[in-house]
mmCIF file of C-alpha atoms in Angstrom:
data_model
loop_
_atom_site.group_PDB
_atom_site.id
_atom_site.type_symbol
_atom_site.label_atom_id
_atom_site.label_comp_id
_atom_site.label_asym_id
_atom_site.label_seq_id
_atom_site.Cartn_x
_atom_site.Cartn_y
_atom_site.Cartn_z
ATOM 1 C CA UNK A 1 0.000 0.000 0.000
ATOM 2 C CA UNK A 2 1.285 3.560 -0.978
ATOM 3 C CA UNK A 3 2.738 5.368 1.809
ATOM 4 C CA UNK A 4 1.103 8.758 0.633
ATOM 5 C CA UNK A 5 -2.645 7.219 0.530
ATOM 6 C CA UNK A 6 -2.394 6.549 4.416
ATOM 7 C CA UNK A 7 -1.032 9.771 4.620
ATOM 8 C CA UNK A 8 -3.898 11.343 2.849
ATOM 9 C CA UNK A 9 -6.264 9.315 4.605
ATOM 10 C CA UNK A 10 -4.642 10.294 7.858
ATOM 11 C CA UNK A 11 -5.217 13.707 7.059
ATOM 12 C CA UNK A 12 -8.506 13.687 5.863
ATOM 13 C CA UNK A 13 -9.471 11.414 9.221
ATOM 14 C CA UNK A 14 -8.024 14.333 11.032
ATOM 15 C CA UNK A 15 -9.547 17.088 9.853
ATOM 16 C CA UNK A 16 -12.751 16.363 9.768
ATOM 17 C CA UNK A 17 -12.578 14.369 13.187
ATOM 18 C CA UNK A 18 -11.331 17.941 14.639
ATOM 19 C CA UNK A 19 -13.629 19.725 12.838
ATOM 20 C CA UNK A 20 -16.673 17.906 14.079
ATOM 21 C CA UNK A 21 -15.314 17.732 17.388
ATOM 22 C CA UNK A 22 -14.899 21.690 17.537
ATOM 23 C CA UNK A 23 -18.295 22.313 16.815
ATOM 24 C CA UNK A 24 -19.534 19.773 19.040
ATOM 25 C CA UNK A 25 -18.094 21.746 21.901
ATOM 26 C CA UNK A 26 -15.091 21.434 23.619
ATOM 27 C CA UNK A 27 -16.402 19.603 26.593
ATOM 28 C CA UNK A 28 -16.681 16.602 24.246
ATOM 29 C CA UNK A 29 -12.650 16.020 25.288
ATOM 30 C CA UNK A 30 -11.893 18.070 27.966
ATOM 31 C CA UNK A 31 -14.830 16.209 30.066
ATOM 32 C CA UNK A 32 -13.407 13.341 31.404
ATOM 33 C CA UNK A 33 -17.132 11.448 31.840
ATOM 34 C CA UNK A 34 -18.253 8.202 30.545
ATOM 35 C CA UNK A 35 -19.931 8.866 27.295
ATOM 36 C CA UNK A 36 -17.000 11.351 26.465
ATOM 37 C CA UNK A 37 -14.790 8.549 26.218
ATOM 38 C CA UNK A 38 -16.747 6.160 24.854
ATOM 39 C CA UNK A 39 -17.095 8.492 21.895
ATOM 40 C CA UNK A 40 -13.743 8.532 21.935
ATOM 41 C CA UNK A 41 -12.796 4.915 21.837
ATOM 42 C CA UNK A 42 -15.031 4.630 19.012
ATOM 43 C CA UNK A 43 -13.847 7.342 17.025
ATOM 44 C CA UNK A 44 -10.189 6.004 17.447
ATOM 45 C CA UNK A 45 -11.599 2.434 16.424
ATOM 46 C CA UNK A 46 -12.930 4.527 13.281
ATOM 47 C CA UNK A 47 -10.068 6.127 12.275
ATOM 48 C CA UNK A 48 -7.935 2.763 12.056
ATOM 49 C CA UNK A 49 -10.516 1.377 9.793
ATOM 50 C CA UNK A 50 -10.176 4.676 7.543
ATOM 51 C CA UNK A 51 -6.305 4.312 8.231
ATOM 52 C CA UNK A 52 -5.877 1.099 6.661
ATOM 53 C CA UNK A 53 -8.469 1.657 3.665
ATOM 54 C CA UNK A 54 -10.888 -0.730 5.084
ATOM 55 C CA UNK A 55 -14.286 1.140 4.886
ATOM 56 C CA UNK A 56 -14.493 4.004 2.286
ATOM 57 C CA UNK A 57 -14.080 7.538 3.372
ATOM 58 C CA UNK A 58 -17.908 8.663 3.118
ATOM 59 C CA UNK A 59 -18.649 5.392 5.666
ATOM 60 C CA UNK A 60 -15.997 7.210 8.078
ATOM 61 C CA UNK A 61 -17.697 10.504 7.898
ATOM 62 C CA UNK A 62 -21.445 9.322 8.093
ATOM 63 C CA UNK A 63 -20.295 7.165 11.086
ATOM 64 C CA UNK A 64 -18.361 9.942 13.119
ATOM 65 C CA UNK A 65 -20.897 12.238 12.041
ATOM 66 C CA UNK A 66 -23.712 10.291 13.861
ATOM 67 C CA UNK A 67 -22.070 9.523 17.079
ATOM 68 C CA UNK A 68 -21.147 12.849 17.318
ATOM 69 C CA UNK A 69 -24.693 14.035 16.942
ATOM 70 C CA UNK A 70 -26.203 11.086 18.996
ATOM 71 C CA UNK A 71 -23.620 12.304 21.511
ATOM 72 C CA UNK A 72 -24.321 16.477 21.343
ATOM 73 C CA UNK A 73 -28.485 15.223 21.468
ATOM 74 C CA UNK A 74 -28.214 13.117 24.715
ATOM 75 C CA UNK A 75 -26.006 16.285 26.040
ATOM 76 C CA UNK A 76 -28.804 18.675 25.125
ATOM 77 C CA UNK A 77 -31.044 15.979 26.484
ATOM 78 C CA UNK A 78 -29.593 15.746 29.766
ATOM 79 C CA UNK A 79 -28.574 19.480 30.054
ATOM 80 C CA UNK A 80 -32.666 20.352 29.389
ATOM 81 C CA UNK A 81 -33.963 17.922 31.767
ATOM 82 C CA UNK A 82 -31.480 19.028 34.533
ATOM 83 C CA UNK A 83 -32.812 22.649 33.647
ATOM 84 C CA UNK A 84 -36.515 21.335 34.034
ATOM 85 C CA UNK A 85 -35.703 19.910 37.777
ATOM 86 C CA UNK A 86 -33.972 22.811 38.360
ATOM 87 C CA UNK A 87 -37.125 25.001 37.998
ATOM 88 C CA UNK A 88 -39.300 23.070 39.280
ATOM 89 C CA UNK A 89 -37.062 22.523 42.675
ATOM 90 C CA UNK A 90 -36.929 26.160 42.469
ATOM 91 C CA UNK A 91 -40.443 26.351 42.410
ATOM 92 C CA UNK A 92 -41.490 24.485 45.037
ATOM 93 C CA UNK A 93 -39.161 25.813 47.332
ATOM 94 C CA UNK A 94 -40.480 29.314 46.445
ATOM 95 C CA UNK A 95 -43.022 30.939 48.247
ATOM 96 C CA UNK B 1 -30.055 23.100 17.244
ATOM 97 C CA UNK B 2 -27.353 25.445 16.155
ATOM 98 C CA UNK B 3 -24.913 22.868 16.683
ATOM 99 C CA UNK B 4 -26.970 19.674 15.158
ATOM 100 C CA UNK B 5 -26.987 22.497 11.796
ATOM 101 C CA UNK B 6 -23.292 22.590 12.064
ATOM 102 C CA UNK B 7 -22.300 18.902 12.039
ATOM 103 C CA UNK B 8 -24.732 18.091 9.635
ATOM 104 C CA UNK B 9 -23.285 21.071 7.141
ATOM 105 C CA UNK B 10 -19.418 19.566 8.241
ATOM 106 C CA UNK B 11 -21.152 15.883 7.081
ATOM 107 C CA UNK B 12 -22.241 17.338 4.039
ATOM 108 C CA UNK B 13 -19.073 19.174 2.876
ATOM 109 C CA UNK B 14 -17.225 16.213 4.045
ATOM 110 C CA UNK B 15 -19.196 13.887 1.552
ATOM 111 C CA UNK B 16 -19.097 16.341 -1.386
ATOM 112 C CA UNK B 17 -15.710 16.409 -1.100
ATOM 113 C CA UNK B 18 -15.154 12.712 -1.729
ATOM 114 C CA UNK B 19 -17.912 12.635 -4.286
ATOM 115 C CA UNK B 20 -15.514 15.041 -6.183
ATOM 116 C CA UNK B 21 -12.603 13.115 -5.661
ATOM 117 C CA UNK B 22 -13.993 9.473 -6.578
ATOM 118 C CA UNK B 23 -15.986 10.509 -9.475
ATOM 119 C CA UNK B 24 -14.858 13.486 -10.587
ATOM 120 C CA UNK B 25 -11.093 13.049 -10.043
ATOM 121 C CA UNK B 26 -11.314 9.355 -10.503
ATOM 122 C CA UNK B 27 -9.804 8.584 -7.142
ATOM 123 C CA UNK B 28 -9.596 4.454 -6.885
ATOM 124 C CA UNK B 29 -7.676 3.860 -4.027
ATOM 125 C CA UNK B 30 -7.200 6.353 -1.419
ATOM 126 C CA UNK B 31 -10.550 7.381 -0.332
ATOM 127 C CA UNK B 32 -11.898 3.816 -1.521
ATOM 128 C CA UNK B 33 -11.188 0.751 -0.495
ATOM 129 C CA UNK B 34 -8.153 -0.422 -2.999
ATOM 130 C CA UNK B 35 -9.011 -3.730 -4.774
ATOM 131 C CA UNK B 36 -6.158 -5.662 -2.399
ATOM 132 C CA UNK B 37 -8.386 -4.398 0.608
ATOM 133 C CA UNK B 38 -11.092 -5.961 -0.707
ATOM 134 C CA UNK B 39 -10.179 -9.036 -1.841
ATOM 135 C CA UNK B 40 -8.767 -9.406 1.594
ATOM 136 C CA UNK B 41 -11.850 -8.423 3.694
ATOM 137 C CA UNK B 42 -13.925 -11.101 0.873
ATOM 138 C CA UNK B 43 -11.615 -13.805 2.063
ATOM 139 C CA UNK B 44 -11.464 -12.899 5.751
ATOM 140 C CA UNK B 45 -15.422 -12.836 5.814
ATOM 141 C CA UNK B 46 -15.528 -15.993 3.942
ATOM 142 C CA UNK B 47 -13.152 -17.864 6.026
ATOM 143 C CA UNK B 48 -15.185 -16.331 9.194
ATOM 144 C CA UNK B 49 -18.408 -18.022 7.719
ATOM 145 C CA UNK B 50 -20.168 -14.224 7.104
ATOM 146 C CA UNK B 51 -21.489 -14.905 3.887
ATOM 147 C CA UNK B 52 -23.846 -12.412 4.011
ATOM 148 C CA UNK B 53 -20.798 -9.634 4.294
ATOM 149 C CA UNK B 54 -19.288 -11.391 1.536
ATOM 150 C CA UNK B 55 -22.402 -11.266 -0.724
ATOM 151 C CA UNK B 56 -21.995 -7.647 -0.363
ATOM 152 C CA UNK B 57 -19.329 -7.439 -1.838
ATOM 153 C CA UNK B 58 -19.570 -9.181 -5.135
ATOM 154 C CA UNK B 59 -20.740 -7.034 -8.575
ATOM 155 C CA UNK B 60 -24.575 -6.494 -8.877
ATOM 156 C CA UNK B 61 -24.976 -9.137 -11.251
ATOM 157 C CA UNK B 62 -23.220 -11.553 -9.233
ATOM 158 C CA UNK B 63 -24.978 -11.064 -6.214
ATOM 159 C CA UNK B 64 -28.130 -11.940 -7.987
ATOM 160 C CA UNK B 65 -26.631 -15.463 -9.439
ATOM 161 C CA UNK B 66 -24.372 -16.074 -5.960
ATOM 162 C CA UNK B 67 -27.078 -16.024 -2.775
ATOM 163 C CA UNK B 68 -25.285 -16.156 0.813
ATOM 164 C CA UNK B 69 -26.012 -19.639 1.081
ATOM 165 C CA UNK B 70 -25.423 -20.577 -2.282
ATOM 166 C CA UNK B 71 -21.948 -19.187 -1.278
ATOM 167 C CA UNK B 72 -21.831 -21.552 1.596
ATOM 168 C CA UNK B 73 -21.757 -23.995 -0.366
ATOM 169 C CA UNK B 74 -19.120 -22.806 -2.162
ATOM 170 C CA UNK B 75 -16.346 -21.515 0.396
ATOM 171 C CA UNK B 76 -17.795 -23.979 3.315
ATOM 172 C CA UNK B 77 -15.491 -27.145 1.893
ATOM 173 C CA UNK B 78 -12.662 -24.872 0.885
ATOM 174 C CA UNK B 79 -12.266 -23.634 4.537
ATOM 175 C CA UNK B 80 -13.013 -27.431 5.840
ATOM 176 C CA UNK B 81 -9.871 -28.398 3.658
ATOM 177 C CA UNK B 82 -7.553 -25.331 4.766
ATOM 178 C CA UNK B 83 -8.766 -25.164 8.329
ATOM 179 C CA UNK B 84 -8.828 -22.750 10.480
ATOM 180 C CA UNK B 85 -7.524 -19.397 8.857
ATOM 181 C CA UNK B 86 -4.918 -17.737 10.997
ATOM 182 C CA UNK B 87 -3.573 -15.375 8.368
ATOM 183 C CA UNK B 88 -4.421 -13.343 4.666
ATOM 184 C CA UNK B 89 -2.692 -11.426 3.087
ATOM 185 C CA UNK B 90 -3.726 -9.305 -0.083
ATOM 186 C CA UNK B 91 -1.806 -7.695 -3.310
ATOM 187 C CA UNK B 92 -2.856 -5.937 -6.054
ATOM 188 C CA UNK B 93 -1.832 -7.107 -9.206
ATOM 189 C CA UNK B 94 -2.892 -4.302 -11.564
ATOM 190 C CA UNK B 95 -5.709 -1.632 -12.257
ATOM 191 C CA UNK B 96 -7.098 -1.073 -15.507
ATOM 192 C CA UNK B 97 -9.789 1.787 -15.851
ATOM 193 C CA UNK B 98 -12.637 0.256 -14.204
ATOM 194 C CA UNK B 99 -11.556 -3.291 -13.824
ATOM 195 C CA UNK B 100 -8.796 -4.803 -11.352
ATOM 196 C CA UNK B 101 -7.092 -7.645 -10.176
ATOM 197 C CA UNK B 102 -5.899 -8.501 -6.631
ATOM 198 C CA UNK B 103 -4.496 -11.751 -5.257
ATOM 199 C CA UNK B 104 -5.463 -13.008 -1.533
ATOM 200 C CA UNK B 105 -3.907 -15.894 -0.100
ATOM 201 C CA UNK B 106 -5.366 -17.752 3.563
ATOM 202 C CA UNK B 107 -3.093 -19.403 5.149
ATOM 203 C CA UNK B 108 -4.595 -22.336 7.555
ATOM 204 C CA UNK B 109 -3.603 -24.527 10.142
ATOM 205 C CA UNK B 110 -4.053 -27.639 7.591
ATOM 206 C CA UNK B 111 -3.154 -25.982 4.010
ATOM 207 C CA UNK B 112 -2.981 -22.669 2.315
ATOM 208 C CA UNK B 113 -5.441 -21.820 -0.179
ATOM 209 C CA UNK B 114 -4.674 -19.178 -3.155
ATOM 210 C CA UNK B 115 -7.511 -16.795 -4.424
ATOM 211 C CA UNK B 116 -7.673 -14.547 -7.757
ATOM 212 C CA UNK B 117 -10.075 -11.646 -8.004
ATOM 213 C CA UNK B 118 -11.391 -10.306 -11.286
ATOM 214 C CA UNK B 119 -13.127 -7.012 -10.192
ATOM 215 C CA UNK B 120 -15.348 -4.202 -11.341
ATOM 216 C CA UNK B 121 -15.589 -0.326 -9.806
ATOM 217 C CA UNK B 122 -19.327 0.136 -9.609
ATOM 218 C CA UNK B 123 -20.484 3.240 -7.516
ATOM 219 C CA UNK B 124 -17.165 4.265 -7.100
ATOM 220 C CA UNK B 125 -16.307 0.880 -5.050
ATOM 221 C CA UNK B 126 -14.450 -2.013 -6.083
ATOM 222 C CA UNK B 127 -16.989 -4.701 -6.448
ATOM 223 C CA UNK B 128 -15.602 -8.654 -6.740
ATOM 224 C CA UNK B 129 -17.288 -9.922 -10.168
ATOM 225 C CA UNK B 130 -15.055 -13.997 -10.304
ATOM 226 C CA UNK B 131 -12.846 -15.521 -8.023
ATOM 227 C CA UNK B 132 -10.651 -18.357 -8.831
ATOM 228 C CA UNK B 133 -8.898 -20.355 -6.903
ATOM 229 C CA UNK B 134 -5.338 -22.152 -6.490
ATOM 230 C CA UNK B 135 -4.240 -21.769 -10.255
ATOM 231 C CA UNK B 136 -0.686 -22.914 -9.244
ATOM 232 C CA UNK B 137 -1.354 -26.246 -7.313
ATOM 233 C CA UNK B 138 -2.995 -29.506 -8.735
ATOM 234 C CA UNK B 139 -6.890 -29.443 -7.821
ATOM 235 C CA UNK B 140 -6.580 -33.075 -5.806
ATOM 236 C CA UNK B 141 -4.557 -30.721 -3.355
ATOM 237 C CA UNK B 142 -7.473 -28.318 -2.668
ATOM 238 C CA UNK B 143 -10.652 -30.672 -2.875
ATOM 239 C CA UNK B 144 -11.237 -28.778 -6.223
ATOM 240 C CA UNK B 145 -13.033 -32.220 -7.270
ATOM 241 C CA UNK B 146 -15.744 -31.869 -4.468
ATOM 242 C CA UNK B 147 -15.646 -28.417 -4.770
ATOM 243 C CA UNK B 148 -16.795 -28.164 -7.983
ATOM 244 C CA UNK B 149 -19.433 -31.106 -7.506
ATOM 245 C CA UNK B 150 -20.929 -28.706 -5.438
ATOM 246 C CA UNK B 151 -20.629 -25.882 -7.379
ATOM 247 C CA UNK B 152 -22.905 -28.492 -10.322
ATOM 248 C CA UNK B 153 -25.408 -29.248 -7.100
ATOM 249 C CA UNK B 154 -25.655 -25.468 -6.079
ATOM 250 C CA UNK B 155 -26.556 -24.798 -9.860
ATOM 251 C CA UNK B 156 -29.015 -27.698 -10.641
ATOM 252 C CA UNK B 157 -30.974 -26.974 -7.396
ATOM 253 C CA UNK B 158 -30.328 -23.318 -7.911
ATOM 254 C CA UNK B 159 -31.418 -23.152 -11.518
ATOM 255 C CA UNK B 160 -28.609 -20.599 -11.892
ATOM 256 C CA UNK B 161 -25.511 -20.912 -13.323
ATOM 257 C CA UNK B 162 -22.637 -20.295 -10.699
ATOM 258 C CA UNK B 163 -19.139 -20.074 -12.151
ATOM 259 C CA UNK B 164 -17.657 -18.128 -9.366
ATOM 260 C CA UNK B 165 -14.640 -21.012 -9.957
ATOM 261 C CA UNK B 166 -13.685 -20.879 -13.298
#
């Protein structure tokens, strides 16, 4: 296998991996919680098959592309229902 | 929501980009599986009894003529004969336009077993359209006999003709 495809693949891998990352938010890394790093693991599990050409490209990006959003919706999920109890703690211990 | 737009417009771009590349530029190996990958992950799938995975990767035409189990059928003795697979390795042997061969070889516990793909680009993917199988060694070696006896079986209950083995 040509040394320059994996290079090309490595690169492609990369910048769209960052780029979906970076839009996701920055907690995606920098939180250390569980579903952070199972997306994570998977992504890196990913990026081998791109790697070594076995799954094409556009498989790579649909598949990082809807972990990432599975991952940002439960996050939006969770953050709204926290919000939710939050008001409605704050409610009943209102006046 | 804002952030569901943004991934989604990143997923697009992303895919445009190799649409340009594999039909437009006529990439055939880098963001596509290369025809050695292939062949490789056709006998890996084979030797790991996923026939259905290995279906998908044959031509269109073939897949209609070569079911999953008719397949079976096929590959089942082969892997009998070579035992279990503990290593394959792939090569391409050369790419010409839209057609390519690769050779995969499995190497068993009991035997090794030699595989040549004939293959087709169709959607942009390399697409296995005939396999053959051992050219170099003397068919007794291999169980070609029984193999192809069941090749004749697969077609007469089949109806279809199945020449996967030349």
């Amino acid at each position: 296998m040509d040394l320059w495809r994996i290079i090309v693949r490595v690169l492609f891998g990369y910048v769209f991996a960052l780029a979906v990352i970076r839009i996701a938010g920055k907690r995606t890394v920098s939180r250390t919680d569980v579903s952070s790093c199972v997306v994570l693991i998977v992504i890196g599990d990913m990026f081998d098959d791109l790697l070594w050409g076995d799954v094409p490209a556009a498989q790579f990006v649909v598949g990082i592309g809807a972990l990432v959003l599975a991952h940002v919706t439960a996050r939006l999920a969770v953050f709204r229902s926290g919000d939710r109890k939050w008001r409605q703690e704050a409610g009943g211990a209102g006046p | 929501m804002k952030t569901i737009a943004q991934i989604l417009l990143t997923m697009t771009l992303a895919l445009a980009i190799i649409a340009v590349c594999v039909f437009a530029a006529g990439d055939r190996q880098t963001l596509v599986p290369p025809p050695d990958a292939v062949a490789e992950a056709f006998v890996r799938q084979a030797a790991a009894r996923r026939y259905d995975r290995v279906h998908a990767l044959q031509s269109w035409g073939r897949r209609e003529e070569l079911s999953a189990a008719v397949l079976r059928l096929y590959f089942d003795p082969l892997f009998r004969f070579t035992g279990t697979v503990n290593q394959v390795d792939a090569e391409l042997v050369a790419i010409d336009g839209d057609d390519a061969r690769a050779v995969a070889t499995a190497y068993g516990d009991l035997a090794e077993a030699r595989f040549v793909f004939d293959m087709v680009r169709q959607d942009g993917l390399w697409k296995v359209y005939d396999v053959s199988t051992n050219p170099m060694l003397p068919p007794e070696q291999l169980g070609m006999r029984s193999f192809r006896g069941i090749a004749r079986r697969a077609q007469a209950s089949t109806g279809r003709r199945g020449t996967i083995f030349r």
